[in-house]
């Protein structure tokens, strides 16, 4: 499931895997809602996902995402940098 969402984001935006990540926030109705964290500002306004629930409910911009030792995005720590 998350890999599919990630692949669709990459396909629709042309972004690199270290430019963004998908994560979640608590939601009172559904339990969780999908969000997008991105270092880029050119976020598309018209999404064409294969599933409606792939569309992020919130989009946050960070100057930099936290990377692991192997160069992958650490989604949890990147989200925590928002200080919401």
Short mmCIF file of N, CA and C in Angstrom, two decimals:
data_model
loop_
_atom_site.label_atom_id
_atom_site.label_comp_id
_atom_site.label_asym_id
_atom_site.label_seq_id
_atom_site.Cartn_x
_atom_site.Cartn_y
_atom_site.Cartn_z
N UNK A 1 0.81 -1.21 0.00
CA UNK A 1 0.00 0.00 0.00
C UNK A 1 0.86 1.27 0.00
N UNK A 2 1.74 1.53 1.00
CA UNK A 2 2.54 2.74 0.96
C UNK A 2 3.45 2.83 -0.27
N UNK A 3 3.96 1.69 -0.73
CA UNK A 3 4.82 1.69 -1.90
C UNK A 3 4.04 2.16 -3.12
N UNK A 4 2.79 1.77 -3.24
CA UNK A 4 1.95 2.19 -4.36
C UNK A 4 1.73 3.69 -4.35
N UNK A 5 1.42 4.25 -3.19
CA UNK A 5 1.23 5.70 -3.08
C UNK A 5 2.52 6.41 -3.45
N UNK A 6 3.63 5.96 -2.91
CA UNK A 6 4.94 6.55 -3.18
C UNK A 6 5.24 6.52 -4.67
N UNK A 7 4.99 5.38 -5.31
CA UNK A 7 5.25 5.24 -6.75
C UNK A 7 4.39 6.19 -7.56
N UNK A 8 3.14 6.35 -7.17
CA UNK A 8 2.26 7.26 -7.91
C UNK A 8 2.69 8.72 -7.74
N UNK A 9 3.15 9.09 -6.55
CA UNK A 9 3.67 10.44 -6.36
C UNK A 9 4.86 10.68 -7.28
N UNK A 10 5.78 9.73 -7.32
CA UNK A 10 6.97 9.88 -8.16
C UNK A 10 6.58 9.98 -9.64
N UNK A 11 5.64 9.18 -10.06
CA UNK A 11 5.21 9.17 -11.45
C UNK A 11 4.54 10.50 -11.83
N UNK A 12 3.69 11.01 -10.97
CA UNK A 12 2.95 12.22 -11.30
C UNK A 12 3.77 13.50 -11.18
N UNK A 13 4.77 13.49 -10.32
CA UNK A 13 5.53 14.72 -10.08
C UNK A 13 6.90 14.72 -10.73
N UNK A 14 7.49 13.55 -10.92
CA UNK A 14 8.86 13.48 -11.41
C UNK A 14 9.89 13.77 -10.33
N UNK A 15 9.42 13.83 -9.08
CA UNK A 15 10.32 14.11 -7.97
C UNK A 15 11.23 12.93 -7.69
N UNK A 16 12.37 13.20 -7.06
CA UNK A 16 13.27 12.17 -6.59
C UNK A 16 12.75 11.64 -5.24
N UNK A 17 13.18 10.45 -4.89
CA UNK A 17 12.68 9.82 -3.65
C UNK A 17 13.11 10.56 -2.39
N UNK A 18 14.12 11.40 -2.47
CA UNK A 18 14.55 12.16 -1.28
C UNK A 18 13.93 13.56 -1.24
N UNK A 19 13.04 13.87 -2.19
CA UNK A 19 12.37 15.18 -2.22
C UNK A 19 11.08 15.20 -1.40
N UNK A 20 10.56 14.03 -1.06
CA UNK A 20 9.26 13.99 -0.39
C UNK A 20 9.10 12.67 0.36
N UNK A 21 8.08 12.64 1.20
CA UNK A 21 7.67 11.38 1.82
C UNK A 21 6.20 11.49 2.21
N UNK A 22 5.58 10.37 2.34
CA UNK A 22 4.20 10.28 2.79
C UNK A 22 4.22 9.85 4.25
N UNK A 23 3.35 10.41 5.03
CA UNK A 23 3.25 10.07 6.44
C UNK A 23 1.79 10.22 6.84
N UNK A 24 1.49 10.20 8.09
CA UNK A 24 0.11 10.28 8.54
C UNK A 24 -0.01 11.20 9.74
N UNK A 25 -1.21 11.69 9.95
CA UNK A 25 -1.55 12.46 11.14
C UNK A 25 -2.78 11.81 11.75
N UNK A 26 -2.97 11.99 13.04
CA UNK A 26 -4.19 11.46 13.66
C UNK A 26 -5.43 12.15 13.08
N UNK A 27 -6.49 11.40 12.98
CA UNK A 27 -7.76 11.93 12.48
C UNK A 27 -8.87 11.38 13.37
N UNK A 28 -9.71 12.26 13.87
CA UNK A 28 -10.77 11.84 14.80
C UNK A 28 -11.80 10.92 14.16
N UNK A 29 -12.03 11.09 12.88
CA UNK A 29 -13.07 10.30 12.20
C UNK A 29 -12.51 8.97 11.70
N UNK A 30 -11.40 9.02 10.94
CA UNK A 30 -10.90 7.80 10.30
C UNK A 30 -9.70 7.18 11.02
N UNK A 31 -9.20 7.82 12.05
CA UNK A 31 -8.04 7.29 12.77
C UNK A 31 -6.73 7.90 12.30
N UNK A 32 -6.53 7.94 10.98
CA UNK A 32 -5.33 8.55 10.40
C UNK A 32 -5.69 9.20 9.08
N UNK A 33 -4.92 10.23 8.72
CA UNK A 33 -5.07 10.84 7.41
C UNK A 33 -3.69 10.97 6.77
N UNK A 34 -3.63 10.76 5.48
CA UNK A 34 -2.39 10.82 4.72
C UNK A 34 -1.93 12.25 4.55
N UNK A 35 -0.63 12.49 4.75
CA UNK A 35 -0.05 13.81 4.52
C UNK A 35 1.18 13.66 3.64
N UNK A 36 1.59 14.77 3.07
CA UNK A 36 2.78 14.81 2.23
C UNK A 36 3.77 15.78 2.84
N UNK A 37 5.01 15.36 2.99
CA UNK A 37 6.11 16.23 3.41
C UNK A 37 7.00 16.38 2.20
N UNK A 38 7.34 17.61 1.84
CA UNK A 38 8.13 17.84 0.64
C UNK A 38 9.12 18.97 0.84
N UNK A 39 10.26 18.86 0.18
CA UNK A 39 11.23 19.95 0.16
C UNK A 39 10.99 20.86 -1.04
N UNK A 40 10.09 20.46 -1.91
CA UNK A 40 9.80 21.21 -3.13
C UNK A 40 8.52 22.02 -2.99
N UNK A 41 8.46 23.11 -3.70
CA UNK A 41 7.29 23.99 -3.61
C UNK A 41 6.32 23.78 -4.78
N UNK A 42 6.74 23.10 -5.82
CA UNK A 42 5.89 22.93 -7.00
C UNK A 42 4.98 21.72 -6.85
N UNK A 43 4.14 21.77 -5.85
CA UNK A 43 3.22 20.66 -5.58
C UNK A 43 2.02 20.78 -6.51
N UNK A 44 1.73 19.73 -7.27
CA UNK A 44 0.58 19.78 -8.18
C UNK A 44 -0.72 20.03 -7.43
N UNK A 45 -1.61 20.77 -8.05
CA UNK A 45 -2.91 21.03 -7.44
C UNK A 45 -3.96 20.03 -7.91
N UNK A 46 -3.76 19.46 -9.08
CA UNK A 46 -4.71 18.49 -9.63
C UNK A 46 -4.07 17.11 -9.65
N UNK A 47 -4.45 16.27 -8.72
CA UNK A 47 -3.91 14.92 -8.63
C UNK A 47 -4.77 13.98 -9.46
N UNK A 48 -4.16 12.96 -9.99
CA UNK A 48 -4.88 11.96 -10.75
C UNK A 48 -4.46 10.57 -10.26
N UNK A 49 -4.76 10.27 -9.00
CA UNK A 49 -4.36 9.01 -8.39
C UNK A 49 -5.33 7.90 -8.76
N UNK A 50 -4.84 6.68 -8.71
CA UNK A 50 -5.70 5.53 -9.01
C UNK A 50 -6.75 5.31 -7.92
N UNK A 51 -6.48 5.80 -6.72
CA UNK A 51 -7.42 5.70 -5.60
C UNK A 51 -7.58 7.08 -4.96
N UNK A 52 -8.79 7.49 -4.66
CA UNK A 52 -9.04 8.81 -4.08
C UNK A 52 -8.32 9.00 -2.75
N UNK A 53 -8.19 7.94 -1.98
CA UNK A 53 -7.55 8.07 -0.66
C UNK A 53 -6.03 8.22 -0.75
N UNK A 54 -5.46 8.16 -1.95
CA UNK A 54 -4.03 8.42 -2.13
C UNK A 54 -3.73 9.92 -2.06
N UNK A 55 -4.74 10.76 -2.23
CA UNK A 55 -4.53 12.21 -2.21
C UNK A 55 -4.26 12.66 -0.79
N UNK A 56 -3.15 13.38 -0.57
CA UNK A 56 -2.83 13.82 0.79
C UNK A 56 -3.84 14.85 1.29
N UNK A 57 -4.17 14.74 2.57
CA UNK A 57 -5.11 15.68 3.18
C UNK A 57 -4.43 16.99 3.55
N UNK A 58 -3.14 16.92 3.87
CA UNK A 58 -2.35 18.11 4.19
C UNK A 58 -1.00 17.98 3.50
N UNK A 59 -0.44 19.12 3.12
CA UNK A 59 0.89 19.16 2.50
C UNK A 59 1.75 20.11 3.31
N UNK A 60 2.91 19.64 3.72
CA UNK A 60 3.83 20.45 4.51
C UNK A 60 5.16 20.57 3.76
N UNK A 61 5.75 21.75 3.84
CA UNK A 61 7.04 21.98 3.20
C UNK A 61 8.13 22.10 4.27
N UNK A 62 9.21 21.41 4.03
CA UNK A 62 10.38 21.47 4.90
C UNK A 62 11.58 21.87 4.05
N UNK A 63 12.52 22.58 4.65
CA UNK A 63 13.74 22.92 3.92
C UNK A 63 14.56 21.67 3.62
N UNK A 64 14.47 20.71 4.54
CA UNK A 64 15.26 19.49 4.39
C UNK A 64 14.54 18.35 5.11
N UNK A 65 14.57 17.17 4.51
CA UNK A 65 14.05 15.98 5.15
C UNK A 65 15.18 15.25 5.85
N UNK A 66 14.88 14.56 6.93
CA UNK A 66 15.88 13.79 7.67
C UNK A 66 16.15 12.50 6.90
N UNK A 67 17.42 12.21 6.66
CA UNK A 67 17.79 10.99 5.95
C UNK A 67 18.43 9.98 6.89
N UNK A 68 18.27 8.72 6.58
CA UNK A 68 18.91 7.65 7.35
C UNK A 68 20.36 7.51 6.89
N UNK A 69 21.09 6.62 7.53
CA UNK A 69 22.49 6.37 7.15
C UNK A 69 22.60 5.86 5.72
N UNK A 70 21.56 5.21 5.22
CA UNK A 70 21.60 4.66 3.86
C UNK A 70 21.01 5.62 2.83
N UNK A 71 20.65 6.84 3.24
CA UNK A 71 20.17 7.84 2.30
C UNK A 71 18.67 7.84 2.04
N UNK A 72 17.94 7.04 2.80
CA UNK A 72 16.48 7.04 2.65
C UNK A 72 15.88 8.07 3.59
N UNK A 73 14.68 8.54 3.27
CA UNK A 73 14.01 9.53 4.12
C UNK A 73 13.51 8.86 5.38
N UNK A 74 13.84 9.45 6.52
CA UNK A 74 13.30 9.01 7.80
C UNK A 74 11.99 9.78 7.99
N UNK A 75 10.89 9.14 7.65
CA UNK A 75 9.60 9.82 7.63
C UNK A 75 9.18 10.33 9.00
N UNK A 76 9.35 9.50 10.02
CA UNK A 76 8.91 9.88 11.37
C UNK A 76 9.68 11.10 11.87
N UNK A 77 11.00 11.08 11.75
CA UNK A 77 11.80 12.21 12.23
C UNK A 77 11.56 13.46 11.39
N UNK A 78 11.34 13.29 10.09
CA UNK A 78 11.04 14.43 9.24
C UNK A 78 9.72 15.08 9.69
N UNK A 79 8.71 14.27 9.99
CA UNK A 79 7.44 14.79 10.47
C UNK A 79 7.62 15.51 11.80
N UNK A 80 8.41 14.95 12.68
CA UNK A 80 8.64 15.57 13.99
C UNK A 80 9.32 16.92 13.87
N UNK A 81 10.04 17.17 12.78
CA UNK A 81 10.70 18.47 12.57
C UNK A 81 9.68 19.59 12.35
N UNK A 82 8.45 19.25 12.02
CA UNK A 82 7.42 20.27 11.80
C UNK A 82 7.04 20.99 13.08
N UNK A 83 7.22 20.34 14.22
CA UNK A 83 6.87 20.93 15.52
C UNK A 83 5.42 21.41 15.55
N UNK A 84 4.51 20.56 15.14
CA UNK A 84 3.08 20.94 15.14
C UNK A 84 2.48 20.86 16.53
#
